[in-house]
């Protein structure tokens, strides 16, 4: 496994050497290198330097260029404007660097030298409740961040903080005691997620109706909450039935999403029950939290209600019950203390930002978070319908997640079926590809938008072959793979001695940026940056394919081999990048 220095970092090094040779008084100045449309790169760090050294920037730039020795990487450095450097690389340097990438299983992407342990809290459905479109983003964004961070060498601990505790369980358990067969299954064989959810739904609605209309049942249900919280064995056993039944359903939805959710990673609110009392004691004894009207509260100078009075974070209510804050703070203690996390990443709806701001600040005051251990909310926006309003059914209900995913797969399968004849796909391949294209479309639409922004859920657009969609990228991958079936005895081989066409250079320079994009997406928790990179890669490949014949009209052998090499590296980069987003790339489409 050899990490390959990017062309940008090689150029950066050459310029830095030239700077310190020509201007030793400059110290370690940054050349401020970026990609440019005038040349391969532009460096404009000399402007700031000239200001500091009180010199003429064009003259300084000329001195720096003169101090860079002849080498096989930089073909031309031109001083332009007030002292910019326009830098063009040799074709050989581009091809040699790409060949080094191709020789490595990780495409030369380095591991992060300062990797730590990140606990990612994502995909948090609620027990006995159906997953709806609002659960989509946390699951999809969280799963992509798991893959991206693990690829950079981070140790990642997944945590699904499911809603599996609270007063509503008194109502559900009491109803089950009085109607003991409501969760029985019709057969001994494996229960489908759909069946599990429909019996939970039925039970939830029936118990809710009874709770709202029958005062005596309400009293029994409230007493049952007390039994649950006190750890009564029979009550806990029935509670566990709800959790197990819900998991059958959750896992079926995650399976549809092509997501790997393991039982050990599901640690719900109940997982921290034993820590709540101690969390409150530590906060109160250290003075971080204070009693106010009987409740245990944490106050903040900058958090006030509409009346101008401070709005506290309530850790324990005046009746002794614990709020969400107690659970969240206990989870932080556990993740930092037991799991040794250096980063806590919460993939949670932006509407909960204030709650998490207060929780993180409380944990900092308590000393659980500090300069070495940080907590970050990867806040996401809302899924909107085509009309730009939050996505609802015609009846105004929240859209069920399974319905959405099934429809995406149906639409995608129709698109795949239309093209299937050309590549000779059989029925089982059409069905499988339909799944990969449909689920990929949903994930990509989400991941190609910055998480903080709302996005429109438009299935027509998502499964379109044109534009910034996952299908466009999947087709680009399959198209490259099909080329190798027609290449005859020609193999993919790098030829640094060849002159590159403009479209080959553009594709090559972009391929070389893969590692930098991954490290940026990981550091900023920004999967949309990887999605944007991949879309641009597919677009540059399309231009290359149009302008640079690979098979027909037949180019010279070396040219064909070099172009096949570029095709192969593009396919591998697309495949790896899409896998990090949780999207499959079928070999034939």
XYZ file of C-alpha atoms in Angstrom:
589
model
C 0.000 0.000 0.000
C 1.846 3.067 -1.163
C 0.226 6.460 -0.940
C 0.982 8.507 -4.046
C 1.740 12.225 -3.659
C -0.704 14.180 -5.824
C 0.571 16.339 -8.672
C -0.611 19.383 -6.733
C 1.529 18.443 -3.721
C 4.555 17.795 -5.973
C 4.148 21.205 -7.654
C 3.599 22.814 -4.240
C 6.910 21.320 -3.056
C 8.852 22.496 -6.133
C 7.488 26.029 -5.748
C 8.204 26.110 -2.011
C 11.804 25.047 -2.725
C 12.086 27.787 -5.375
C 10.658 30.351 -2.959
C 13.087 29.547 -0.159
C 16.043 29.467 -2.593
C 15.190 32.837 -4.200
C 13.880 34.533 -1.050
C 15.421 32.950 2.053
C 13.990 35.848 4.097
C 10.460 34.683 3.185
C 10.604 31.693 5.554
C 8.130 28.887 4.779
C 5.746 30.873 2.581
C 2.679 29.172 1.083
C 2.604 29.398 -2.752
C -1.272 29.263 -2.592
C -1.708 26.777 -5.402
C -5.053 26.063 -7.078
C -6.361 24.523 -10.289
C -6.728 27.052 -13.085
C -8.464 27.323 -16.450
C -5.513 29.280 -17.884
C -2.963 26.527 -17.165
C -2.917 23.349 -15.064
C -2.374 25.313 -11.837
C -2.060 28.899 -10.696
C -0.034 30.082 -7.695
C -0.812 33.513 -6.287
C 1.008 33.423 -2.937
C 3.699 35.797 -4.193
C 1.295 38.782 -4.029
C 0.920 38.508 -0.244
C 4.647 37.825 0.104
C 5.593 40.909 -1.903
C 3.398 43.004 0.374
C 5.187 41.587 3.426
C 8.683 42.024 1.932
C 7.738 45.393 0.395
C 8.928 44.263 -3.048
C 7.586 44.281 -6.603
C 5.499 41.087 -6.994
C 6.320 40.562 -10.692
C 10.055 40.866 -9.993
C 9.818 38.470 -7.041
C 7.846 36.016 -9.163
C 10.520 36.147 -11.866
C 13.238 35.473 -9.232
C 11.334 32.484 -7.877
C 10.878 30.975 -11.358
C 14.618 31.398 -12.054
C 15.444 29.581 -8.797
C 13.504 26.426 -9.724
C 15.912 23.924 -11.285
C 15.147 22.144 -14.558
C 12.950 19.157 -13.788
C 10.676 16.572 -15.398
C 7.456 17.732 -13.709
C 7.061 21.391 -14.659
C 6.886 22.045 -18.383
C 6.291 25.776 -18.192
C 5.954 28.469 -15.523
C 4.723 31.791 -16.791
C 4.590 34.978 -14.735
C 1.323 36.721 -15.503
C -0.585 39.807 -14.361
C 0.634 41.389 -11.146
C 2.722 38.314 -10.184
C 0.639 35.164 -10.593
C 2.415 32.014 -11.691
C 0.669 29.929 -14.381
C 2.038 26.394 -14.221
C 1.796 23.688 -16.873
C 2.950 20.138 -16.121
C 4.691 17.723 -18.443
C 2.473 14.996 -19.916
C 4.954 12.398 -18.646
C 4.552 13.580 -15.029
C 0.764 13.230 -15.291
C 0.901 9.696 -16.728
C 3.636 8.522 -14.322
C 1.633 9.714 -11.300
C -1.526 8.029 -12.580
C 0.415 4.802 -13.216
C 1.577 4.853 -9.582
C -2.073 5.277 -8.504
C -3.192 2.409 -10.717
C -0.546 0.126 -9.192
C -2.094 0.539 -5.725
C -5.270 -1.178 -4.490
C -6.297 2.078 -2.742
C -5.555 4.171 -5.862
C -2.717 5.807 -3.950
C -5.073 7.449 -1.434
C -3.127 8.028 1.803
C -4.333 7.133 5.281
C -4.969 10.077 7.572
C -1.899 10.345 9.808
C -3.906 11.801 12.683
C -6.751 9.258 12.493
C -8.675 8.688 15.723
C -11.923 7.027 16.755
C -15.239 8.456 15.582
C -18.567 7.320 16.980
C -21.281 8.048 14.409
C -24.830 8.340 15.719
C -27.167 7.883 12.730
C -30.286 6.079 11.473
C -32.350 6.472 14.635
C -35.853 5.019 14.071
C -38.411 4.646 16.879
C -39.649 1.331 18.250
C -43.260 0.494 17.325
C -43.366 3.356 14.810
C -43.092 3.257 11.062
C -40.038 4.764 9.356
C -40.968 7.706 7.134
C -39.188 9.938 4.655
C -37.735 11.962 7.556
C -35.604 8.949 8.540
C -33.986 8.714 5.129
C -31.316 11.388 5.377
C -29.828 10.361 8.723
C -29.437 6.789 7.455
C -27.985 7.656 4.039
C -25.637 10.462 5.151
C -24.475 8.514 8.212
C -23.724 5.345 6.235
C -21.673 7.329 3.679
C -19.668 9.025 6.453
C -18.929 5.607 8.002
C -17.446 4.395 4.693
C -15.519 7.592 3.906
C -13.977 7.833 7.382
C -13.063 4.139 7.523
C -11.385 4.470 4.119
C -9.126 7.213 5.527
C -8.053 4.931 8.385
C -10.380 6.265 11.085
C -11.686 3.705 13.592
C -15.457 4.051 13.282
C -18.017 2.872 15.833
C -21.581 2.870 14.512
C -24.372 3.724 16.929
C -28.092 3.556 16.147
C -29.712 5.448 19.019
C -33.228 4.078 18.534
C -36.201 5.498 20.431
C -36.980 2.461 22.609
C -37.969 4.010 25.948
C -40.501 6.436 27.323
C -44.051 6.790 28.580
C -45.761 5.457 25.426
C -44.467 1.955 26.288
C -46.719 1.866 29.356
C -49.707 2.173 27.036
C -48.400 -0.441 24.563
C -47.362 -3.017 27.172
C -50.586 -2.676 29.174
C -52.623 -3.197 25.998
C -50.595 -6.318 25.151
C -51.179 -7.706 28.663
C -54.923 -7.249 28.166
C -54.879 -8.505 24.529
C -52.095 -11.109 24.694
C -52.265 -12.338 21.070
C -51.885 -8.995 19.286
C -48.230 -9.594 18.391
C -48.608 -13.311 17.545
C -47.470 -14.297 14.070
C -49.681 -16.085 11.568
C -47.022 -18.720 10.850
C -43.848 -20.112 12.391
C -41.779 -19.199 9.339
C -39.758 -16.022 9.098
C -41.846 -12.899 9.540
C -41.543 -10.154 6.918
C -40.796 -6.589 7.921
C -44.111 -5.539 6.417
C -46.032 -8.075 8.569
C -44.164 -7.071 11.739
C -44.915 -3.399 11.104
C -48.570 -3.927 10.332
C -49.176 -5.760 13.626
C -47.249 -3.038 15.527
C -49.268 -0.358 13.732
C -52.547 -2.061 14.527
C -51.602 -2.450 18.190
C -50.374 1.147 18.451
C -53.604 2.578 17.006
C -55.844 0.371 19.148
C -53.960 1.135 22.377
C -53.894 4.862 21.584
C -57.668 4.914 21.000
C -58.255 3.109 24.303
C -55.800 5.374 26.168
C -57.607 8.470 24.881
C -61.122 7.210 25.632
C -60.843 5.057 28.779
C -59.674 6.745 31.997
C -59.229 3.428 33.813
C -56.995 2.037 31.070
C -55.020 5.311 31.131
C -54.414 4.868 34.870
C -53.273 1.239 34.385
C -50.991 2.296 31.509
C -49.347 5.018 33.628
C -48.774 2.540 36.451
C -47.149 0.239 33.891
C -44.594 2.977 33.026
C -43.544 2.966 36.676
C -43.129 -0.844 36.539
C -41.047 -0.539 33.358
C -38.774 2.083 34.863
C -38.418 0.032 38.050
C -37.233 -2.941 35.961
C -40.189 -5.277 36.665
C -39.347 -8.567 34.923
C -42.668 -9.300 33.258
C -42.970 -5.712 32.014
C -39.406 -5.755 30.634
C -40.042 -9.060 28.840
C -43.060 -7.555 27.057
C -41.107 -4.379 26.287
C -38.439 -6.594 24.685
C -41.108 -8.139 22.410
C -41.863 -4.686 21.004
C -38.165 -4.004 20.456
C -37.602 -7.370 18.732
C -40.673 -7.012 16.538
C -39.565 -3.482 15.545
C -36.075 -4.697 14.696
C -37.510 -7.225 12.211
C -39.108 -4.242 10.504
C -36.104 -1.861 10.806
C -33.709 -4.415 9.373
C -36.015 -5.072 6.426
C -35.996 -1.327 5.604
C -32.220 -1.023 6.003
C -31.879 -4.096 3.802
C -33.943 -2.348 1.101
C -31.592 0.626 1.471
C -28.675 -1.773 0.892
C -27.292 -0.760 4.292
C -25.433 -2.944 6.735
C -26.920 -2.487 10.222
C -25.630 -4.901 12.853
C -27.415 -5.815 16.052
C -24.441 -4.861 18.236
C -24.543 -1.312 16.822
C -28.149 -0.747 17.920
C -27.902 0.831 21.364
C -31.143 2.670 22.024
C -32.142 5.160 24.698
C -32.666 2.236 27.094
C -28.970 1.328 26.783
C -28.060 4.263 29.035
C -30.743 3.814 31.753
C -28.254 2.582 34.338
C -26.152 5.734 33.928
C -28.866 8.405 34.244
C -28.860 8.848 38.030
C -25.080 9.063 38.127
C -24.967 11.531 35.233
C -27.339 13.796 37.158
C -25.337 13.411 40.388
C -22.046 14.342 38.643
C -23.635 17.382 36.953
C -25.232 18.596 40.192
C -22.199 18.026 42.421
C -19.863 19.780 39.989
C -22.234 22.750 39.806
C -22.739 22.359 36.041
C -26.462 21.789 36.672
C -28.618 23.446 39.337
C -32.070 22.798 40.818
C -34.719 25.205 39.576
C -38.341 24.743 40.677
C -37.461 21.137 41.532
C -35.977 20.297 38.116
C -32.256 19.802 37.429
C -31.308 22.405 34.819
C -28.322 23.779 32.933
C -28.514 27.476 31.999
C -26.832 29.347 29.150
C -26.306 33.088 28.672
C -27.170 32.966 24.982
C -30.281 30.740 25.078
C -33.445 32.670 25.920
C -37.123 32.084 25.298
C -39.502 34.504 23.524
C -40.142 36.183 26.902
C -36.447 37.037 27.283
C -35.967 34.599 30.167
C -33.214 31.971 29.990
C -34.345 28.623 28.534
C -32.525 25.847 30.366
C -31.596 22.331 29.301
C -33.702 20.146 31.607
C -31.728 17.066 32.621
C -34.170 15.760 35.233
C -37.796 16.833 35.617
C -39.274 17.938 38.930
C -41.161 14.618 39.207
C -37.862 12.714 39.039
C -38.275 11.595 35.392
C -35.361 11.986 33.012
C -35.461 14.030 29.795
C -33.693 13.324 26.506
C -30.781 15.435 27.732
C -29.960 12.948 30.516
C -29.825 10.109 27.958
C -27.757 12.118 25.465
C -25.277 13.196 28.153
C -24.973 9.630 29.450
C -24.328 8.461 25.876
C -21.508 11.027 25.600
C -19.990 9.738 28.883
C -20.180 6.168 27.562
C -18.798 6.977 24.107
C -15.886 8.980 25.480
C -15.186 6.795 28.539
C -15.808 3.252 27.264
C -15.457 3.588 23.492
C -12.510 6.046 23.706
C -13.961 8.290 20.997
C -12.015 11.331 19.812
C -14.942 12.569 17.673
C -18.666 12.172 18.277
C -20.586 12.734 15.060
C -24.372 13.126 15.299
C -26.256 12.888 11.997
C -29.418 14.598 13.182
C -32.093 16.898 11.732
C -31.144 20.595 11.814
C -34.302 21.308 13.845
C -32.589 19.680 16.833
C -29.553 21.962 16.589
C -30.345 23.993 19.697
C -30.799 20.847 21.820
C -27.426 19.482 20.701
C -25.679 22.822 21.118
C -26.836 22.836 24.758
C -25.960 19.166 25.311
C -22.435 19.587 23.869
C -21.817 22.749 25.911
C -22.984 20.950 29.080
C -20.631 18.033 28.316
C -17.778 20.514 27.833
C -18.487 22.170 31.176
C -18.512 18.716 32.782
C -15.111 17.986 31.210
C -16.318 15.062 29.037
C -15.581 17.036 25.867
C -12.396 19.089 25.511
C -9.725 20.037 22.980
C -8.900 16.349 22.394
C -12.490 15.074 22.217
C -15.017 16.950 20.113
C -18.695 16.522 19.313
C -20.154 17.645 15.977
C -23.710 17.697 14.713
C -23.900 16.930 11.017
C -27.224 18.746 10.737
C -29.383 18.006 7.719
C -32.280 19.814 6.099
C -35.744 18.603 5.159
C -36.851 16.387 2.277
C -39.279 18.440 0.175
C -41.873 17.431 -2.398
C -41.799 18.792 -5.970
C -43.863 21.757 -4.726
C -41.025 22.808 -2.412
C -43.033 22.017 0.743
C -42.175 19.225 3.239
C -42.877 15.896 1.560
C -46.371 14.577 2.431
C -48.955 12.250 0.878
C -52.114 13.722 -0.679
C -53.915 13.064 2.587
C -51.274 15.136 4.384
C -49.672 12.079 5.981
C -45.904 11.688 6.214
C -44.705 9.453 3.388
C -43.764 5.894 4.403
C -40.121 5.174 3.646
C -40.796 1.690 2.209
C -43.317 3.088 -0.283
C -40.797 5.634 -1.453
C -38.026 3.049 -1.902
C -40.335 0.591 -3.676
C -41.449 3.264 -6.114
C -37.850 4.283 -6.824
C -36.954 0.662 -7.582
C -40.033 0.252 -9.836
C -39.166 3.384 -11.827
C -35.515 2.401 -12.124
C -36.370 -1.140 -13.204
C -38.471 0.304 -16.053
C -35.481 2.454 -17.152
C -33.133 -0.552 -17.002
C -35.629 -2.798 -18.858
C -35.861 -0.282 -21.702
C -32.118 -0.526 -22.349
C -31.702 -4.191 -21.400
C -32.004 -5.526 -24.960
C -28.905 -3.672 -26.154
C -26.621 -5.350 -23.610
C -28.516 -8.627 -23.389
C -29.525 -8.599 -19.717
C -31.708 -11.475 -18.512
C -34.698 -11.014 -16.184
C -32.814 -11.614 -12.924
C -30.128 -9.101 -13.985
C -32.838 -6.544 -14.848
C -34.403 -6.968 -11.398
C -31.050 -6.755 -9.582
C -29.874 -3.728 -11.576
C -33.258 -2.085 -11.043
C -32.661 -2.313 -7.302
C -29.133 -0.921 -7.537
C -30.191 1.924 -9.814
C -33.319 2.813 -7.796
C -31.691 2.789 -4.373
C -28.577 4.452 -5.811
C -30.777 7.221 -7.243
C -32.358 7.943 -3.856
C -29.004 7.936 -2.039
C -27.247 10.076 -4.637
C -29.997 12.712 -4.720
C -29.528 13.083 -0.985
C -25.712 12.925 -0.938
C -25.151 15.263 -3.888
C -26.830 18.105 -1.948
C -24.980 19.731 0.937
C -26.538 18.062 4.017
C -27.519 21.384 5.581
C -29.777 22.267 2.638
C -33.304 21.009 2.009
C -33.690 18.999 -1.189
C -36.565 18.127 -3.493
C -37.538 14.502 -3.814
C -38.261 14.184 -7.526
C -38.135 10.579 -8.724
C -38.407 11.522 -12.419
C -35.261 13.588 -12.103
C -33.489 11.012 -9.908
C -33.744 8.139 -12.392
C -33.011 10.338 -15.409
C -30.029 9.334 -17.562
C -29.100 12.978 -18.068
C -27.816 15.420 -15.524
C -26.289 15.030 -12.099
C -27.799 11.645 -11.157
C -26.372 8.359 -9.953
C -27.713 6.603 -13.074
C -25.495 8.852 -15.210
C -22.485 7.723 -13.152
C -23.552 4.065 -13.162
C -23.936 4.152 -16.951
C -20.519 5.782 -17.328
C -19.003 2.928 -15.304
C -20.837 0.196 -17.256
C -19.898 1.840 -20.554
C -16.197 1.776 -19.634
C -16.452 -1.876 -18.622
C -18.048 -2.718 -21.979
C -15.068 -1.184 -23.831
C -12.780 -3.876 -22.440
C -14.966 -6.522 -24.070
C -14.151 -4.947 -27.468
C -10.451 -4.233 -26.919
C -9.228 -7.502 -28.436
C -5.591 -8.203 -27.567
C -4.948 -4.625 -26.437
C -4.397 -4.098 -22.723
C -4.503 -1.074 -20.476
C -0.973 0.226 -20.170
C 0.491 3.614 -19.268
C 2.794 5.271 -21.804
C 4.481 8.330 -20.236
C 6.368 9.021 -23.489
C 3.176 9.968 -25.371
C 1.828 13.454 -25.882
C -1.645 13.827 -24.335
C -4.684 15.333 -26.027
C -6.429 18.153 -24.057
C -9.307 15.834 -23.004
C -6.803 13.209 -21.780
C -4.937 15.826 -19.722
C -8.161 17.171 -18.187
C -9.304 13.658 -17.247
C -5.850 12.750 -15.895
C -5.537 15.848 -13.708
C -9.010 15.214 -12.275
C -8.289 11.534 -11.571
C -5.246 12.638 -9.612
C -7.382 14.689 -7.187
C -9.315 11.685 -5.822
C -7.272 11.388 -2.614
C -7.480 15.097 -1.845
C -11.267 15.066 -2.286
C -11.636 12.063 0.039
C -9.601 13.698 2.781
C -11.638 16.902 2.414
C -14.967 15.017 2.519
C -13.773 13.148 5.628
C -12.409 16.187 7.474
C -15.437 18.376 6.736
C -18.036 15.565 7.027
C -19.140 16.566 3.536
C -20.068 13.582 1.347
C -21.528 15.992 -1.255
C -17.948 16.974 -2.161
C -17.214 13.386 -3.178
C -20.490 13.207 -5.148
C -19.591 16.430 -7.009
C -16.120 15.069 -7.794
C -17.560 11.829 -9.222
C -20.091 13.658 -11.378
C -17.326 15.825 -12.801
C -15.219 12.713 -13.386
C -18.027 11.098 -15.406
C -18.513 14.330 -17.391
C -14.790 14.626 -18.193
C -14.781 10.972 -19.179
C -17.702 11.558 -21.581
C -15.754 14.393 -23.252
C -12.628 12.219 -23.426
C -14.604 9.331 -24.945
C -16.102 11.636 -27.590
C -12.801 13.280 -28.534
C -10.249 10.481 -28.122
C -11.105 7.229 -29.952
C -10.213 4.179 -27.862
C -11.343 1.335 -30.143
C -12.697 2.909 -33.352
C -11.349 4.565 -35.475
C -8.410 2.472 -34.356
C -5.564 4.548 -32.854
C -1.904 3.449 -32.826
C -1.247 0.572 -30.384
C 0.532 2.685 -27.708
C -2.141 5.387 -27.905
C -4.895 2.762 -27.571
C -3.144 1.154 -24.578
C -2.679 4.499 -22.865
C -6.348 5.396 -23.444
C -7.456 1.992 -22.144
C -5.283 2.708 -19.085
C -7.150 6.004 -18.546
C -10.470 4.163 -19.003
C -9.524 1.541 -16.442
C -8.371 4.049 -13.821
C -11.554 6.092 -14.352
C -13.701 2.975 -13.837
C -11.830 2.000 -10.671
C -12.100 5.520 -9.285
C -15.842 5.679 -10.046
C -16.384 2.244 -8.509
C -14.446 3.089 -5.339
C -16.012 6.544 -4.972
C -19.560 5.253 -5.451
C -18.927 2.429 -2.956
C -17.949 5.061 -0.364
C -21.345 6.700 -0.965
C -23.041 3.316 -0.509
C -23.995 3.026 -4.195
C -23.421 -0.058 -6.356
C -22.001 0.089 -9.867
C -23.325 -2.797 -12.021
C -20.840 -4.134 -14.575
C -23.483 -4.154 -17.328
C -26.362 -1.736 -17.733
